[in-house]
PDB file of C-alpha atoms and ligand atoms in Angstrom:
ATOM      1  CA  VAL A 343      23.163  -1.421   8.104  1.00 51.00           C
ATOM      2  CA  SER A 344      21.229  -4.375   7.865  1.00 60.00           C
ATOM      3  CA  SER A 345      19.946  -3.681  12.276  1.00 86.00           C
ATOM      4  CA  ARG A 346      18.708  -0.340  10.725  1.00 92.00           C
ATOM      5  CA  TRP A 347      14.825   0.188  11.431  1.00 93.00           C
ATOM      6  CA  ARG A 348      13.095  -0.383   8.097  1.00 96.00           C
ATOM      7  CA  LEU A 349       9.150  -0.280   7.113  1.00 98.00           C
ATOM      8  CA  SER A 350       8.395  -1.798   3.650  1.00 98.00           C
ATOM      9  CA  VAL A 351       6.065   0.268   1.884  1.00 98.00           C
ATOM     10  CA  ASP A 352       5.367  -1.140  -1.378  1.00 98.00           C
ATOM     11  CA  ASP A 353       7.431  -3.258  -3.924  1.00 98.00           C
ATOM     12  CA  HIS A 354       9.702   0.437  -4.518  1.00 98.00           C
ATOM     13  CA  VAL A 355       9.382   2.302  -1.855  1.00 98.00           C
ATOM     14  CA  GLU A 356      10.776   1.909   2.048  1.00 98.00           C
ATOM     15  CA  LEU A 357      11.165   4.003   5.065  1.00 98.00           C
ATOM     16  CA  VAL A 358      14.842   3.572   6.718  1.00 97.00           C
ATOM     17  CA  ALA A 359      16.351   5.106  10.074  1.00 96.00           C
ATOM     18  CA  LEU A 360      18.833   7.623   9.162  1.00 96.00           C
ATOM     19  CA  GLU A 361      22.035   7.175  10.849  1.00 96.00           C
ATOM     20  CA  PRO A 362      24.604  10.315  11.132  1.00 96.00           C
ATOM     21  CA  ASP A 363      26.662   9.444   8.903  1.00 96.00           C
ATOM     22  CA  ASP A 364      23.852   9.690   6.624  1.00 98.00           C
ATOM     23  CA  ALA A 365      23.790  13.755   7.283  1.00 98.00           C
ATOM     24  CA  GLU A 366      25.631  14.788   4.433  1.00 98.00           C
ATOM     25  CA  ARG A 367      23.643  12.564   1.757  1.00 98.00           C
ATOM     26  CA  VAL A 368      20.236  14.058   3.618  1.00 98.00           C
ATOM     27  CA  PHE A 369      21.573  17.817   3.862  1.00 98.00           C
ATOM     28  CA  ALA A 370      22.543  17.260  -0.022  1.00 98.00           C
ATOM     29  CA  LEU A 371      19.189  16.520  -0.694  1.00 98.00           C
ATOM     30  CA  VAL A 372      17.863  19.168   1.272  1.00 98.00           C
ATOM     31  CA  LEU A 373      19.988  21.689  -0.322  1.00 97.00           C
ATOM     32  CA  GLU A 374      19.049  20.515  -3.748  1.00 98.00           C
ATOM     33  CA  ASN A 375      15.200  21.198  -2.404  1.00 98.00           C
ATOM     34  CA  TYR A 376      15.802  24.342  -0.836  1.00 97.00           C
ATOM     35  CA  GLU A 377      13.062  26.491  -2.346  1.00 97.00           C
ATOM     36  CA  ARG A 378      10.781  23.958  -2.127  1.00 97.00           C
ATOM     37  CA  LEU A 379      11.242  23.316   1.545  1.00 97.00           C
ATOM     38  CA  ARG A 380      12.184  26.649   2.890  1.00 96.00           C
ATOM     39  CA  PRO A 381       8.738  28.132   2.717  1.00 95.00           C
ATOM     40  CA  TRP A 382       7.344  25.431   5.113  1.00 96.00           C
ATOM     41  CA  MET A 383       9.741  23.454   7.348  1.00 96.00           C
ATOM     42  CA  PRO A 384      10.898  25.469  10.413  1.00 94.00           C
ATOM     43  CA  TRP A 385      14.289  23.740  10.428  1.00 95.00           C
ATOM     44  CA  VAL A 386      15.584  25.244   6.733  1.00 95.00           C
ATOM     45  CA  THR A 387      16.879  28.349   6.946  1.00 94.00           C
ATOM     46  CA  PRO A 388      19.739  30.058   5.820  1.00 95.00           C
ATOM     47  CA  GLU A 389      21.943  29.071   8.603  1.00 95.00           C
ATOM     48  CA  SER A 390      21.066  25.470   8.105  1.00 95.00           C
ATOM     49  CA  THR A 391      23.932  23.072   7.584  1.00 96.00           C
ATOM     50  CA  ALA A 392      24.772  19.212   7.797  1.00 97.00           C
ATOM     51  CA  ALA A 393      25.597  19.533  11.383  1.00 97.00           C
ATOM     52  CA  ASP A 394      22.168  20.509  12.122  1.00 97.00           C
ATOM     53  CA  THR A 395      20.743  17.223  10.810  1.00 97.00           C
ATOM     54  CA  ARG A 396      23.723  15.177  11.990  1.00 97.00           C
ATOM     55  CA  ALA A 397      22.518  16.563  15.559  1.00 97.00           C
ATOM     56  CA  PHE A 398      18.547  16.154  14.532  1.00 96.00           C
ATOM     57  CA  ILE A 399      19.732  12.290  13.777  1.00 96.00           C
ATOM     58  CA  GLU A 400      21.846  12.062  16.727  1.00 95.00           C
ATOM     59  CA  GLY A 401      19.239  13.727  19.192  1.00 93.00           C
ATOM     60  CA  VAL A 402      16.451  10.946  17.867  1.00 93.00           C
ATOM     61  CA  ARG A 403      18.788   7.956  18.305  1.00 89.00           C
ATOM     62  CA  SER A 404      19.633   9.118  22.119  1.00 89.00           C
ATOM     63  CA  ASN A 405      15.591   9.697  22.474  1.00 85.00           C
ATOM     64  CA  PRO A 406      14.614   7.190  25.373  1.00 78.00           C
ATOM     65  CA  ASN A 407      11.830   6.070  24.116  1.00 78.00           C
ATOM     66  CA  PRO A 408      13.041   4.774  20.506  1.00 68.00           C
ATOM     67  CA  ALA A 409       9.998   3.369  19.862  1.00 73.00           C
ATOM     68  CA  LEU A 410       8.638   6.407  18.275  1.00 84.00           C
ATOM     69  CA  ARG A 411      10.235   6.655  14.483  1.00 93.00           C
ATOM     70  CA  GLU A 412      10.750  10.398  14.134  1.00 94.00           C
ATOM     71  CA  ALA A 413      14.126  10.188  11.836  1.00 96.00           C
ATOM     72  CA  ASN A 414      13.450   8.177   8.840  1.00 97.00           C
ATOM     73  CA  GLY A 415      14.998   8.774   5.335  1.00 98.00           C
ATOM     74  CA  ILE A 416      11.880   7.998   2.462  1.00 98.00           C
ATOM     75  CA  TYR A 417      14.088   5.496   0.017  1.00 98.00           C
ATOM     76  CA  VAL A 418      12.867   4.941  -3.717  1.00 98.00           C
ATOM     77  CA  ASP A 419      14.146   2.044  -5.196  1.00 98.00           C
ATOM     78  CA  GLY A 420      17.116   2.507  -2.984  1.00 97.00           C
ATOM     79  CA  GLU A 421      17.655   5.985  -3.482  1.00 98.00           C
ATOM     80  CA  LEU A 422      16.810   8.669  -0.675  1.00 98.00           C
ATOM     81  CA  ALA A 423      13.593  10.637  -1.749  1.00 98.00           C
ATOM     82  CA  GLY A 424      13.013  12.446   0.869  1.00 98.00           C
ATOM     83  CA  GLY A 425      12.295  11.941   5.117  1.00 98.00           C
ATOM     84  CA  MET A 426       9.242  11.098   7.224  1.00 98.00           C
ATOM     85  CA  GLY A 427       8.824  10.882  10.973  1.00 97.00           C
ATOM     86  CA  LEU A 428       6.637   9.511  13.637  1.00 97.00           C
ATOM     87  CA  ASN A 429       6.995  11.571  16.712  1.00 93.00           C
ATOM     88  CA  GLY A 430       4.769  12.322  19.831  1.00 85.00           C
ATOM     89  CA  ASP A 431       3.495  11.584  22.988  1.00 89.00           C
ATOM     90  CA  PRO A 432       3.436   7.774  23.723  1.00 88.00           C
ATOM     91  CA  MET A 433       2.010   8.631  27.708  1.00 91.00           C
ATOM     92  CA  ASN A 434      -0.844   9.960  25.711  1.00 95.00           C
ATOM     93  CA  ALA A 435      -0.632   7.421  23.261  1.00 96.00           C
ATOM     94  CA  VAL A 436      -0.475  10.290  20.780  1.00 96.00           C
ATOM     95  CA  GLY A 437       1.710  10.478  17.552  1.00 97.00           C
ATOM     96  CA  GLU A 438       2.746  13.186  15.078  1.00 97.00           C
ATOM     97  CA  ILE A 439       3.913  12.434  11.489  1.00 98.00           C
ATOM     98  CA  GLY A 440       5.844  14.822   9.463  1.00 98.00           C
ATOM     99  CA  TYR A 441       7.294  14.351   5.936  1.00 98.00           C
ATOM    100  CA  TRP A 442       8.764  15.957   2.685  1.00 98.00           C
ATOM    101  CA  ILE A 443       9.865  14.848  -0.633  1.00 98.00           C
ATOM    102  CA  ALA A 444      12.503  15.961  -2.853  1.00 98.00           C
ATOM    103  CA  GLY A 445      11.025  17.557  -6.184  1.00 98.00           C
ATOM    104  CA  ALA A 446      11.969  14.724  -8.435  1.00 98.00           C
ATOM    105  CA  TYR A 447       9.714  12.468  -6.435  1.00 98.00           C
ATOM    106  CA  GLU A 448       6.763  14.540  -5.784  1.00 98.00           C
ATOM    107  CA  GLY A 449       3.242  14.491  -7.460  1.00 98.00           C
ATOM    108  CA  ARG A 450       3.267   9.962  -7.407  1.00 98.00           C
ATOM    109  CA  GLY A 451       1.974   9.073  -4.438  1.00 98.00           C
ATOM    110  CA  VAL A 452       4.819   8.105  -2.596  1.00 98.00           C
ATOM    111  CA  VAL A 453       4.208  10.099   0.301  1.00 98.00           C
ATOM    112  CA  SER A 454       0.625   9.123   0.586  1.00 98.00           C
ATOM    113  CA  ARG A 455       1.353   5.556   0.650  1.00 98.00           C
ATOM    114  CA  SER A 456       4.425   6.167   2.984  1.00 98.00           C
ATOM    115  CA  VAL A 457       1.934   7.754   5.715  1.00 98.00           C
ATOM    116  CA  VAL A 458      -0.501   4.701   5.023  1.00 98.00           C
ATOM    117  CA  ALA A 459       2.413   2.601   6.278  1.00 98.00           C
ATOM    118  CA  LEU A 460       3.284   4.535   9.215  1.00 98.00           C
ATOM    119  CA  VAL A 461       0.007   5.257  10.281  1.00 98.00           C
ATOM    120  CA  ASP A 462      -0.430   1.181  10.072  1.00 97.00           C
ATOM    121  CA  TYR A 463       2.424   0.888  12.064  1.00 97.00           C
ATOM    122  CA  GLY A 464       1.897   3.612  15.028  1.00 96.00           C
ATOM    123  CA  PHE A 465      -1.820   2.148  15.736  1.00 97.00           C
ATOM    124  CA  ARG A 466      -0.934  -1.410  15.331  1.00 96.00           C
ATOM    125  CA  ASP A 467       2.825  -1.852  16.483  1.00 94.00           C
ATOM    126  CA  LEU A 468       3.142   1.075  19.021  1.00 94.00           C
ATOM    127  CA  ARG A 469      -0.410   0.863  19.740  1.00 95.00           C
ATOM    128  CA  LEU A 470      -1.261   4.392  19.558  1.00 96.00           C
ATOM    129  CA  HIS A 471      -4.828   5.947  19.754  1.00 98.00           C
ATOM    130  CA  ARG A 472      -4.325   8.531  18.205  1.00 98.00           C
ATOM    131  CA  ILE A 473      -2.256   9.568  15.131  1.00 98.00           C
ATOM    132  CA  GLU A 474      -1.852  13.964  13.929  1.00 98.00           C
ATOM    133  CA  ILE A 475      -0.811  15.834  10.953  1.00 98.00           C
ATOM    134  CA  ARG A 476      -0.320  19.614  10.948  1.00 98.00           C
ATOM    135  CA  ALA A 477       0.806  21.651   8.093  1.00 98.00           C
ATOM    136  CA  ALA A 478       0.568  25.042   7.304  1.00 97.00           C
ATOM    137  CA  THR A 479      -3.082  26.787   6.215  1.00 98.00           C
ATOM    138  CA  GLU A 480      -1.625  27.879   3.164  1.00 97.00           C
ATOM    139  CA  ASN A 481      -0.125  24.197   2.534  1.00 97.00           C
ATOM    140  CA  LEU A 482      -2.102  22.227   0.349  1.00 98.00           C
ATOM    141  CA  ARG A 483      -0.090  20.036  -1.017  1.00 98.00           C
ATOM    142  CA  SER A 484       0.742  18.882   2.209  1.00 98.00           C
ATOM    143  CA  ARG A 485      -3.146  19.357   3.568  1.00 98.00           C
ATOM    144  CA  ALA A 486      -4.119  17.321   0.344  1.00 98.00           C
ATOM    145  CA  ILE A 487      -2.209  13.968   2.051  1.00 98.00           C
ATOM    146  CA  PRO A 488      -4.365  13.680   5.295  1.00 98.00           C
ATOM    147  CA  GLU A 489      -7.823  14.819   3.533  1.00 98.00           C
ATOM    148  CA  ARG A 490      -6.803  12.341   0.972  1.00 97.00           C
ATOM    149  CA  LEU A 491      -6.462   9.488   3.948  1.00 98.00           C
ATOM    150  CA  GLY A 492      -9.732  10.649   5.995  1.00 97.00           C
ATOM    151  CA  PHE A 493      -7.902  12.215   8.222  1.00 98.00           C
ATOM    152  CA  VAL A 494     -10.762  14.719  10.228  1.00 98.00           C
ATOM    153  CA  GLU A 495      -9.563  18.094  10.154  1.00 98.00           C
ATOM    154  CA  GLU A 496     -10.475  19.539  13.612  1.00 98.00           C
ATOM    155  CA  ALA A 497      -8.515  22.929  14.478  1.00 98.00           C
ATOM    156  CA  VAL A 498      -6.424  25.753  13.234  1.00 98.00           C
ATOM    157  CA  LEU A 499      -3.953  26.987  15.940  1.00 98.00           C
ATOM    158  CA  ARG A 500      -3.071  30.524  15.202  1.00 98.00           C
ATOM    159  CA  GLU A 501       0.696  31.598  13.940  1.00 98.00           C
ATOM    160  CA  ALA A 502       1.931  27.774  15.817  1.00 98.00           C
ATOM    161  CA  GLY A 503       4.574  27.492  13.281  1.00 97.00           C
ATOM    162  CA  ARG A 504       7.043  29.453  12.429  1.00 95.00           C
ATOM    163  CA  THR A 505       8.639  28.595   8.964  1.00 93.00           C
ATOM    164  CA  GLY A 506      10.362  30.791   6.131  1.00 90.00           C
ATOM    165  CA  LEU A 507       7.055  32.892   5.577  1.00 88.00           C
ATOM    166  CA  GLY A 508       7.126  33.669   9.166  1.00 94.00           C
ATOM    167  CA  PHE A 509       5.157  32.276  11.621  1.00 97.00           C
ATOM    168  CA  VAL A 510       2.223  30.747  10.377  1.00 97.00           C
ATOM    169  CA  ASP A 511      -0.812  29.298  11.210  1.00 98.00           C
ATOM    170  CA  LEU A 512      -1.144  25.394  11.676  1.00 98.00           C
ATOM    171  CA  VAL A 513      -3.968  23.767  10.978  1.00 98.00           C
ATOM    172  CA  VAL A 514      -4.630  20.095  12.685  1.00 98.00           C
ATOM    173  CA  TYR A 515      -5.839  17.070  11.065  1.00 98.00           C
ATOM    174  CA  GLY A 516      -6.227  13.745  13.478  1.00 98.00           C
ATOM    175  CA  MET A 517      -7.162  10.046  13.060  1.00 98.00           C
ATOM    176  CA  LEU A 518      -8.235   7.677  15.796  1.00 98.00           C
ATOM    177  CA  ALA A 519      -7.300   4.283  15.865  1.00 98.00           C
ATOM    178  CA  PRO A 520     -10.644   2.779  15.403  1.00 98.00           C
ATOM    179  CA  ASP A 521     -11.592   5.129  12.798  1.00 98.00           C
ATOM    180  CA  TRP A 522      -8.071   4.102  10.784  1.00 98.00           C
ATOM    181  CA  ALA A 523      -9.234   0.038  11.571  1.00 97.00           C
ATOM    182  CA  ALA A 524     -12.793   0.437  10.016  1.00 96.00           C
ATOM    183  CA  ARG A 525     -12.010   2.889   6.954  1.00 91.00           C
ATOM    184  CA  GLU A 526     -12.293   1.417   3.370  1.00 79.00           C
ATOM    185  CA  ARG A 527      -9.195   0.714   1.584  1.00 76.00           C
TER     186      ARG A 527
HETATM  187  C1  COA B1839       4.101  18.355   0.521  1.00 95.24           C
HETATM  188  C2  COA B1839       4.605  17.178   0.148  1.00 95.24           C
HETATM  189  C3  COA B1839       5.358  16.141   0.685  1.00 95.24           C
HETATM  190  C4  COA B1839       3.467  16.578  -1.071  1.00 95.24           C
HETATM  191  O1  COA B1839       4.273  15.485  -1.666  1.00 95.24           O
HETATM  192  P1  COA B1839       3.300  14.948  -2.845  1.00 95.24           P
HETATM  193  O2  COA B1839       4.123  14.032  -3.784  1.00 95.24           O
HETATM  194  O3  COA B1839       2.306  15.710  -3.308  1.00 95.24           O
HETATM  195  O4  COA B1839       2.101  13.992  -1.810  1.00 95.24           O
HETATM  196  P2  COA B1839       1.615  12.702  -2.601  1.00 95.24           P
HETATM  197  O5  COA B1839       2.514  11.457  -2.514  1.00 95.24           O
HETATM  198  O6  COA B1839       0.322  12.208  -1.563  1.00 95.24           O
HETATM  199  O7  COA B1839       1.258  12.624  -3.990  1.00 95.24           O
HETATM  200  C5  COA B1839      -0.082  13.274  -4.349  1.00 95.24           C
HETATM  201  C6  COA B1839       0.000  13.303  -5.703  1.00 95.24           C
HETATM  202  O8  COA B1839       0.523  12.246  -6.490  1.00 95.24           O
HETATM  203  C7  COA B1839      -0.194  11.491  -7.005  1.00 95.24           C
HETATM  204  N1  COA B1839      -0.859  10.092  -7.079  1.00 95.24           N
HETATM  205  C8  COA B1839      -0.288   9.127  -8.184  1.00 95.24           C
HETATM  206  N2  COA B1839      -0.537   8.210  -7.409  1.00 95.24           N
HETATM  207  C9  COA B1839      -1.109   8.036  -6.248  1.00 95.24           C
HETATM  208  C10 COA B1839      -1.488   7.362  -5.166  1.00 95.24           C
HETATM  209  N3  COA B1839      -1.257   5.989  -5.420  1.00 95.24           N
HETATM  210  N4  COA B1839      -1.570   7.698  -3.632  1.00 95.24           N
HETATM  211  C11 COA B1839      -2.067   9.445  -3.729  1.00 95.24           C
HETATM  212  N5  COA B1839      -1.550   9.692  -5.105  1.00 95.24           N
HETATM  213  C12 COA B1839      -1.359   9.480  -5.991  1.00 95.24           C
HETATM  214  C13 COA B1839      -1.794  12.365  -6.444  1.00 95.24           C
HETATM  215  O9  COA B1839      -2.303  12.841  -7.358  1.00 95.24           O
HETATM  216  C14 COA B1839      -0.928  13.794  -6.333  1.00 95.24           C
HETATM  217  O10 COA B1839      -0.793  14.279  -7.554  1.00 95.24           O
HETATM  218  P3  COA B1839      -1.310  16.087  -7.589  1.00 95.24           P
HETATM  219  O11 COA B1839      -0.875  16.748  -6.544  1.00 95.24           O
HETATM  220  O12 COA B1839      -0.733  16.527  -9.201  1.00 95.24           O
HETATM  221  O13 COA B1839      -2.583  15.759  -8.202  1.00 95.24           O
HETATM  222  C15 COA B1839       5.632  17.625  -1.105  1.00 95.24           C
HETATM  223  O14 COA B1839       4.861  18.937  -1.818  1.00 95.24           O
HETATM  224  C16 COA B1839       6.965  18.393  -0.178  1.00 95.24           C
HETATM  225  O15 COA B1839       7.616  17.847  -0.040  1.00 95.24           O
HETATM  226  N6  COA B1839       7.072  19.629   0.298  1.00 95.24           N
HETATM  227  C17 COA B1839       7.463  20.491   0.576  1.00 95.24           C
HETATM  228  C18 COA B1839       7.874  20.551   1.979  1.00 95.24           C
HETATM  229  C19 COA B1839       6.355  20.468   2.983  1.00 95.24           C
HETATM  230  O16 COA B1839       5.357  21.173   2.437  1.00 95.24           O
HETATM  231  N7  COA B1839       6.307  19.151   3.671  1.00 95.24           N
HETATM  232  C20 COA B1839       5.158  19.575   4.562  1.00 95.24           C
HETATM  233  C21 COA B1839       5.256  20.325   5.498  1.00 95.24           C
HETATM  234  S1  COA B1839       3.633  19.846   6.628  1.00 95.24           S
END
């Protein structure tokens, strides 16, 4: 377990790479939060099972580009609280961050602080040049995160996402490495 990739966010929060044996626990948390996640996360459907979660984690682990950190748990005081990943396009030095958090941990800034840590990691350790966050136009809670952190709202991709609401427009936020380095903390 100690060999897992992990990223400290603060004294209480850390991101830890998921392993296949975490699938049942992660999926249980997804089910507990089904009504909250279903409108926004394309992989949360009535047909979803723990086997899908396991297949996702295994797929990420077998990715030939393990430098991207696609499947992590957000842990708060050692308890699984949500998920966050950095995936993307290393050839172009572009990454994309996605996230969800259980209702019990929402509204505390845990996700915002975790995004800061993962963006720092992406620019500093992975030498990315650009990091994106995409959210359904109607997902105001999610959009507040890149907006709070100074990402630039760049585009709306028409019906580029499929969620529990059907096809949804996605708004793309972008951050560039020099702008992140220059921003006030
Ligand atoms: C989108 C989602 C991850 C946002 O979670 P969140 O907890 O609101 O996000 P944050 O960690 O940024 O917390 C922000 C809240 O914490 C508060 N907060 C407290 N301390 C804070 C701090 N140090 N920094 C930032 N915010 C802080 C903010 O005021 C804000 O509360 P408010 O919304 O009542 O004003 C969550 O709503 C979710 O999981 N939704 C369902 C799945 C989903 O939509 N995922 C994204 C798909 S694109």
